[in-house]
Amino acid sequence: MVRYADDFVVFCESKEAAEQSVTTLTKWLNERGLEFSPEKTRIVHLTEGFDFLGFNVRLYQAPKTAKSGWKLLIKPSKESVTKIREKLRGQWRHLKGQNAKAAVKELNPIIRGWANYFRISVASKVFQQLDEWMFRREVRYAKRNHPKKSAAWMQARYFGRLNPERDENWVFGDKESGMHIVKFRWFPIERHVLVRGQASPDDAELKDYWAGRNRARARDFTAGRRKLAERQSGCCSICGESLFNGEELHVHHRVAKHCGGWDSYGNLALVHFYCHQQIHARADV
C-alpha cells in the first residue's frame, strides 16, 4: 500500500485479491465513520495505468530493456500537464503590457515548484515539451507587446545567453538585469533515495545521517534559500526541527528592516510559516 494523507493505492497480485481488499477496507473505514469516495475508488490493471497525486503509474511493454518484458514507469499525468499549461497561460495573459522583469517574477516560482515536484519521475520528455510550449508563449508575448517591431529586434531585446551556467542563446528575460525565465529541463531528474533500513529521525545516533538528507533536499531551493538552509543544516532556526516537514517556509529578518536590518545572509533565517507567525506575535505583545 502507498499512502499520502487520505489518498492511497493498494497493489495486489490478482483481481480477486483487489476486490477482497476493497471489502476489507470498506469494513475498516465504516467502523471509524468513514467511507470510500465512489468517484476515486476503482480497480484497474497496471497495463491500463492510473493517476495518483498528479503522477500517472503504468506498466509498459519493454521486451528489449527489461528481463520480464515489462517496465513500470511513473510520469506526470496528462491532467497535471494540462493544468500547468492553463496556469502559465493565465499568467501570460495577466502579464500583457508588463515588462520582462514582471514576467520572470511571476512565472519562475510556478515553473520551479512544478519541476521540483515532478523531477523524481520519468519527466524529461514532458519537461522538453513544456519548454517548447513556453518558447512559443514568450515569442507571442514579445509580438503582442511590440507588434510593429521586427523578429530581429525582439530577439535582441528579450533573448540571449542570460544564464551564465548554460550555453543557450534562446533564454528569455530582461537584458539589463540579467533576470530570466528558468526552463523545465534545467531541473535534472533525481530519483527519490529511500531511507536506509529502519533509520528513524528520533535516533540520536543517526543525527548526521538525517542532517545529510536534509542538506540534499535543499538543492530544490533557489540559490538564496539553499544557502540559508545549508547554513542552518536543514533545520528551522526557531524550533530546531527539519525544514522539510511539509510546512510553508518563510525568510525571516532577525533584525527587522524598519529597525535598520539588512537583506544580508547574516540577518536572514529560513523558518517554518507558523514559527514565523509566533515570532511576530511575540514582537507585537
Tab-separated table of C-alpha atoms in Angstrom:
chain	number	residue	atom	x	y	z
A	1	MET	CA	0.000	0.000	0.000
A	2	VAL	CA	1.196	3.510	-0.881
A	3	ARG	CA	-0.424	6.308	1.122
A	4	TYR	CA	-0.328	10.097	1.270
A	5	ALA	CA	-2.757	11.739	3.728
A	6	ASP	CA	-6.197	10.224	2.950
A	7	ASP	CA	-5.292	9.066	-0.574
A	8	PHE	CA	-3.832	5.602	-1.026
A	9	VAL	CA	-3.235	2.877	-3.578
A	10	VAL	CA	-3.278	-0.866	-2.894
A	11	PHE	CA	-1.299	-3.111	-5.254
A	12	CYS	CA	-2.468	-6.708	-5.492
A	13	GLU	CA	-1.377	-9.807	-7.415
A	14	SER	CA	-4.851	-10.607	-8.751
A	15	LYS	CA	-8.236	-9.020	-9.380
A	16	GLU	CA	-9.766	-11.260	-6.730
A	17	ALA	CA	-7.283	-10.020	-4.134
A	18	ALA	CA	-8.059	-6.428	-5.138
A	19	GLU	CA	-11.796	-6.987	-4.708
A	20	GLN	CA	-11.180	-8.580	-1.310
A	21	SER	CA	-9.057	-5.609	-0.235
A	22	VAL	CA	-11.918	-3.233	-1.114
A	23	THR	CA	-14.302	-5.294	1.031
A	24	THR	CA	-11.858	-5.398	3.928
A	25	LEU	CA	-11.026	-1.707	3.767
A	26	THR	CA	-14.703	-0.698	3.421
A	27	LYS	CA	-15.478	-2.517	6.656
A	28	TRP	CA	-12.433	-0.994	8.382
A	29	LEU	CA	-13.430	2.523	7.299
A	30	ASN	CA	-17.111	2.090	8.229
A	31	GLU	CA	-16.139	1.145	11.775
A	32	ARG	CA	-14.499	4.561	12.007
A	33	GLY	CA	-17.325	6.521	10.431
A	34	LEU	CA	-15.546	6.828	7.085
A	35	GLU	CA	-16.226	5.603	3.568
A	36	PHE	CA	-14.608	5.398	0.140
A	37	SER	CA	-15.146	8.136	-2.432
A	38	PRO	CA	-17.106	6.443	-5.259
A	39	GLU	CA	-15.539	8.763	-7.853
A	40	LYS	CA	-11.973	7.903	-6.844
A	41	THR	CA	-12.278	4.219	-5.985
A	42	ARG	CA	-11.744	1.730	-8.805
A	43	ILE	CA	-9.876	-1.435	-9.682
A	44	VAL	CA	-7.581	-1.278	-12.725
A	45	HIS	CA	-4.811	-3.378	-14.197
A	46	LEU	CA	-1.363	-1.780	-14.220
A	47	THR	CA	-1.190	-2.035	-18.004
A	48	GLU	CA	-4.136	0.384	-18.087
A	49	GLY	CA	-2.499	2.648	-15.516
A	50	PHE	CA	-3.903	5.155	-13.043
A	51	ASP	CA	-3.274	8.674	-11.773
A	52	PHE	CA	-2.131	9.296	-8.194
A	53	LEU	CA	-1.051	12.624	-6.657
A	54	GLY	CA	-0.542	14.149	-10.101
A	55	PHE	CA	1.504	11.214	-11.418
A	56	ASN	CA	0.499	8.505	-13.855
A	57	VAL	CA	1.571	4.987	-12.882
A	58	ARG	CA	1.522	2.436	-15.698
A	59	LEU	CA	3.169	-0.797	-16.821
A	60	TYR	CA	4.637	-0.629	-20.335
A	61	GLN	CA	5.905	-3.348	-22.656
A	62	ALA	CA	9.708	-3.273	-22.823
A	63	PRO	CA	10.927	-6.552	-24.359
A	64	LYS	CA	14.339	-5.107	-25.242
A	65	THR	CA	15.196	-3.402	-21.950
A	66	ALA	CA	13.525	-5.462	-19.216
A	67	LYS	CA	14.006	-9.146	-18.403
A	68	SER	CA	10.307	-9.535	-17.607
A	69	GLY	CA	9.331	-7.779	-20.839
A	70	TRP	CA	7.536	-5.057	-18.847
A	71	LYS	CA	8.636	-1.839	-17.181
A	72	LEU	CA	6.778	0.282	-14.639
A	73	LEU	CA	7.012	3.992	-15.453
A	74	ILE	CA	5.781	6.872	-13.316
A	75	LYS	CA	5.253	10.083	-15.284
A	76	PRO	CA	3.466	13.423	-14.814
A	77	SER	CA	-0.190	12.754	-15.623
A	78	LYS	CA	-1.842	14.322	-18.660
A	79	GLU	CA	-4.146	16.214	-16.311
A	80	SER	CA	-1.155	17.674	-14.442
A	81	VAL	CA	0.447	18.828	-17.694
A	82	THR	CA	-2.824	20.387	-18.844
A	83	LYS	CA	-3.225	22.221	-15.523
A	84	ILE	CA	0.278	23.689	-15.543
A	85	ARG	CA	-0.223	24.927	-19.107
A	86	GLU	CA	-3.528	26.529	-18.147
A	87	LYS	CA	-1.932	28.180	-15.127
A	88	LEU	CA	1.009	29.515	-17.120
A	89	ARG	CA	-1.276	30.628	-19.958
A	90	GLY	CA	-3.344	32.608	-17.460
A	91	GLN	CA	-0.211	34.265	-16.078
A	92	TRP	CA	0.977	35.218	-19.568
A	93	ARG	CA	-2.376	36.872	-20.272
A	94	HIS	CA	-2.180	38.733	-16.972
A	95	LEU	CA	1.298	39.990	-17.929
A	96	LYS	CA	0.064	41.775	-21.043
A	97	GLY	CA	1.699	45.185	-21.166
A	98	GLN	CA	4.101	44.454	-18.283
A	99	ASN	CA	7.869	44.280	-18.643
A	100	ALA	CA	10.123	41.220	-18.741
A	101	LYS	CA	11.113	41.571	-15.071
A	102	ALA	CA	7.482	41.170	-14.047
A	103	ALA	CA	7.192	38.075	-16.253
A	104	VAL	CA	10.242	36.498	-14.626
A	105	LYS	CA	8.976	37.215	-11.104
A	106	GLU	CA	5.517	35.782	-11.854
A	107	LEU	CA	6.492	32.706	-13.835
A	108	ASN	CA	9.692	31.400	-12.246
A	109	PRO	CA	8.147	30.310	-8.913
A	110	ILE	CA	5.455	28.374	-10.809
A	111	ILE	CA	7.941	26.635	-13.092
A	112	ARG	CA	10.388	25.906	-10.282
A	113	GLY	CA	7.725	24.432	-7.990
A	114	TRP	CA	6.199	22.200	-10.684
A	115	ALA	CA	9.557	20.970	-11.971
A	116	ASN	CA	10.857	20.179	-8.482
A	117	TYR	CA	7.710	18.195	-7.700
A	118	PHE	CA	7.789	16.072	-10.856
A	119	ARG	CA	11.574	15.738	-11.295
A	120	ILE	CA	11.521	12.457	-9.340
A	121	SER	CA	9.559	10.809	-12.145
A	122	VAL	CA	10.141	9.968	-15.824
A	123	ALA	CA	9.630	13.584	-16.837
A	124	SER	CA	12.440	14.523	-19.260
A	125	LYS	CA	10.217	14.354	-22.352
A	126	VAL	CA	7.430	16.308	-20.651
A	127	PHE	CA	9.919	18.965	-19.488
A	128	GLN	CA	11.212	19.315	-23.064
A	129	GLN	CA	7.674	19.682	-24.439
A	130	LEU	CA	6.792	22.308	-21.822
A	131	ASP	CA	9.931	24.293	-22.672
A	132	GLU	CA	8.954	24.291	-26.352
A	133	TRP	CA	5.451	25.428	-25.400
A	134	MET	CA	6.893	28.182	-23.174
A	135	PHE	CA	9.122	29.402	-26.012
A	136	ARG	CA	6.062	29.888	-28.201
A	137	ARG	CA	4.376	31.830	-25.384
A	138	GLU	CA	7.482	34.014	-24.974
A	139	VAL	CA	7.503	34.837	-28.691
A	140	ARG	CA	3.783	35.620	-28.560
A	141	TYR	CA	4.352	37.899	-25.550
A	142	ALA	CA	7.061	39.823	-27.436
A	143	LYS	CA	4.914	40.179	-30.586
A	144	ARG	CA	1.891	41.311	-28.601
A	145	ASN	CA	3.871	43.965	-26.703
A	146	HIS	CA	5.752	45.168	-29.797
A	147	PRO	CA	3.541	44.484	-32.845
A	148	LYS	CA	5.497	46.850	-35.096
A	149	LYS	CA	8.968	45.551	-34.274
A	150	SER	CA	10.919	43.014	-36.328
A	151	ALA	CA	11.823	39.496	-35.236
A	152	ALA	CA	15.496	40.502	-35.042
A	153	TRP	CA	14.649	43.419	-32.753
A	154	MET	CA	12.593	41.204	-30.422
A	155	GLN	CA	15.372	38.610	-30.330
A	156	ALA	CA	17.897	41.265	-29.359
A	157	ARG	CA	15.513	42.703	-26.747
A	158	TYR	CA	14.346	39.544	-24.985
A	159	PHE	CA	16.513	36.547	-25.883
A	160	GLY	CA	20.149	35.743	-25.258
A	161	ARG	CA	22.637	33.773	-23.186
A	162	LEU	CA	21.222	35.168	-19.941
A	163	ASN	CA	22.062	32.151	-17.789
A	164	PRO	CA	25.875	32.109	-17.450
A	165	GLU	CA	25.748	28.451	-16.396
A	166	ARG	CA	24.008	27.386	-19.610
A	167	ASP	CA	25.348	27.514	-23.148
A	168	GLU	CA	21.962	28.547	-24.560
A	169	ASN	CA	21.273	31.598	-26.698
A	170	TRP	CA	17.477	31.457	-26.567
A	171	VAL	CA	16.823	32.279	-22.919
A	172	PHE	CA	14.029	34.792	-22.347
A	173	GLY	CA	14.446	37.619	-19.880
A	174	ASP	CA	15.499	41.173	-19.105
A	175	LYS	CA	18.846	42.049	-20.708
A	176	GLU	CA	19.635	44.911	-18.307
A	177	SER	CA	19.278	42.978	-15.049
A	178	GLY	CA	20.028	39.501	-16.391
A	179	MET	CA	16.801	38.181	-14.863
A	180	HIS	CA	15.494	35.301	-16.970
A	181	ILE	CA	12.801	32.652	-17.077
A	182	VAL	CA	14.077	29.242	-15.997
A	183	LYS	CA	13.445	26.187	-18.156
A	184	PHE	CA	11.869	22.959	-17.019
A	185	ARG	CA	14.683	20.851	-18.410
A	186	TRP	CA	17.208	22.705	-16.236
A	187	PHE	CA	15.881	20.670	-13.329
A	188	PRO	CA	17.689	17.299	-13.562
A	189	ILE	CA	15.743	14.120	-12.936
A	190	GLU	CA	16.635	12.829	-9.471
A	191	ARG	CA	15.126	9.640	-8.117
A	192	HIS	CA	13.993	9.620	-4.513
A	193	VAL	CA	16.568	7.941	-2.264
A	194	LEU	CA	14.925	5.503	0.132
A	195	VAL	CA	15.583	5.856	3.856
A	196	ARG	CA	18.293	3.455	4.974
A	197	GLY	CA	16.918	0.335	6.633
A	198	GLN	CA	14.855	1.166	9.734
A	199	ALA	CA	16.515	4.551	10.265
A	200	SER	CA	14.413	6.846	12.458
A	201	PRO	CA	14.686	10.647	12.783
A	202	ASP	CA	14.352	10.128	16.556
A	203	ASP	CA	17.534	8.041	16.733
A	204	ALA	CA	20.234	10.339	18.185
A	205	GLU	CA	22.999	8.177	16.695
A	206	LEU	CA	21.700	8.938	13.186
A	207	LYS	CA	21.762	12.717	13.589
A	208	ASP	CA	24.456	13.163	10.923
A	209	TYR	CA	22.623	10.827	8.526
A	210	TRP	CA	19.392	12.836	8.705
A	211	ALA	CA	21.270	16.148	8.517
A	212	GLY	CA	22.857	14.937	5.284
A	213	ARG	CA	19.458	14.030	3.814
A	214	ASN	CA	18.122	17.457	4.766
A	215	ARG	CA	21.049	19.227	3.108
A	216	ALA	CA	20.429	17.228	-0.078
A	217	ARG	CA	16.781	18.308	-0.152
A	218	ALA	CA	17.856	21.952	-0.055
A	219	ARG	CA	19.059	21.597	-3.657
A	220	ASP	CA	15.470	22.214	-4.789
A	221	PHE	CA	15.536	25.757	-3.370
A	222	THR	CA	16.545	28.967	-5.079
A	223	ALA	CA	20.221	29.888	-4.602
A	224	GLY	CA	19.454	32.247	-1.715
A	225	ARG	CA	17.227	29.854	0.197
A	226	ARG	CA	19.599	26.982	-0.487
A	227	LYS	CA	22.457	28.898	1.129
A	228	LEU	CA	20.333	29.657	4.199
A	229	ALA	CA	19.224	26.018	4.513
A	230	GLU	CA	22.820	24.821	4.289
A	231	ARG	CA	23.956	27.342	6.921
A	232	GLN	CA	21.181	26.039	9.196
A	233	SER	CA	21.960	22.352	8.445
A	234	GLY	CA	18.424	21.914	7.105
A	235	CYS	CA	16.760	22.880	10.393
A	236	CYS	CA	14.399	25.712	11.324
A	237	SER	CA	16.303	28.351	13.288
A	238	ILE	CA	13.352	28.792	15.670
A	239	CYS	CA	12.059	25.313	16.590
A	240	GLY	CA	15.142	23.343	15.572
A	241	GLU	CA	13.075	20.800	13.632
A	242	SER	CA	13.664	19.836	9.994
A	243	LEU	CA	12.733	22.470	7.433
A	244	PHE	CA	11.307	19.697	5.283
A	245	ASN	CA	8.239	18.667	7.269
A	246	GLY	CA	5.768	19.869	4.646
A	247	GLU	CA	5.191	23.337	6.136
A	248	GLU	CA	5.475	26.501	4.083
A	249	LEU	CA	8.835	28.214	4.570
A	250	HIS	CA	9.460	31.930	5.111
A	251	VAL	CA	12.612	34.056	5.153
A	252	HIS	CA	12.815	35.893	8.487
A	253	HIS	CA	14.801	39.082	9.161
A	254	ARG	CA	16.476	38.698	12.563
A	255	VAL	CA	16.625	42.497	12.788
A	256	ALA	CA	13.557	43.922	11.053
A	257	LYS	CA	14.153	46.150	8.030
A	258	HIS	CA	12.224	49.007	9.645
A	259	CYS	CA	14.674	48.773	12.558
A	260	GLY	CA	17.688	49.042	10.282
A	261	GLY	CA	18.117	45.376	9.374
A	262	TRP	CA	19.722	44.412	6.050
A	263	ASP	CA	18.972	41.724	3.485
A	264	SER	CA	22.375	40.139	4.169
A	265	TYR	CA	22.658	36.415	4.876
A	266	GLY	CA	23.810	37.114	8.420
A	267	ASN	CA	20.485	38.817	9.134
A	268	LEU	CA	18.272	36.220	7.427
A	269	ALA	CA	16.921	32.887	8.611
A	270	LEU	CA	14.754	30.241	6.974
A	271	VAL	CA	11.845	29.321	9.262
A	272	HIS	CA	8.541	27.484	9.185
A	273	PHE	CA	5.438	29.563	8.456
A	274	TYR	CA	3.966	29.010	11.937
A	275	CYS	CA	7.314	29.714	13.613
A	276	HIS	CA	7.417	32.982	11.694
A	277	GLN	CA	3.941	33.837	12.938
A	278	GLN	CA	4.976	33.175	16.535
A	279	ILE	CA	7.992	35.473	16.191
A	280	HIS	CA	5.854	38.400	15.074
A	281	ALA	CA	3.093	37.598	17.590
A	282	ARG	CA	5.627	37.932	20.432
A	283	ALA	CA	7.014	41.114	18.897
A	284	ASP	CA	3.538	42.690	18.848
A	285	VAL	CA	2.859	41.947	22.530
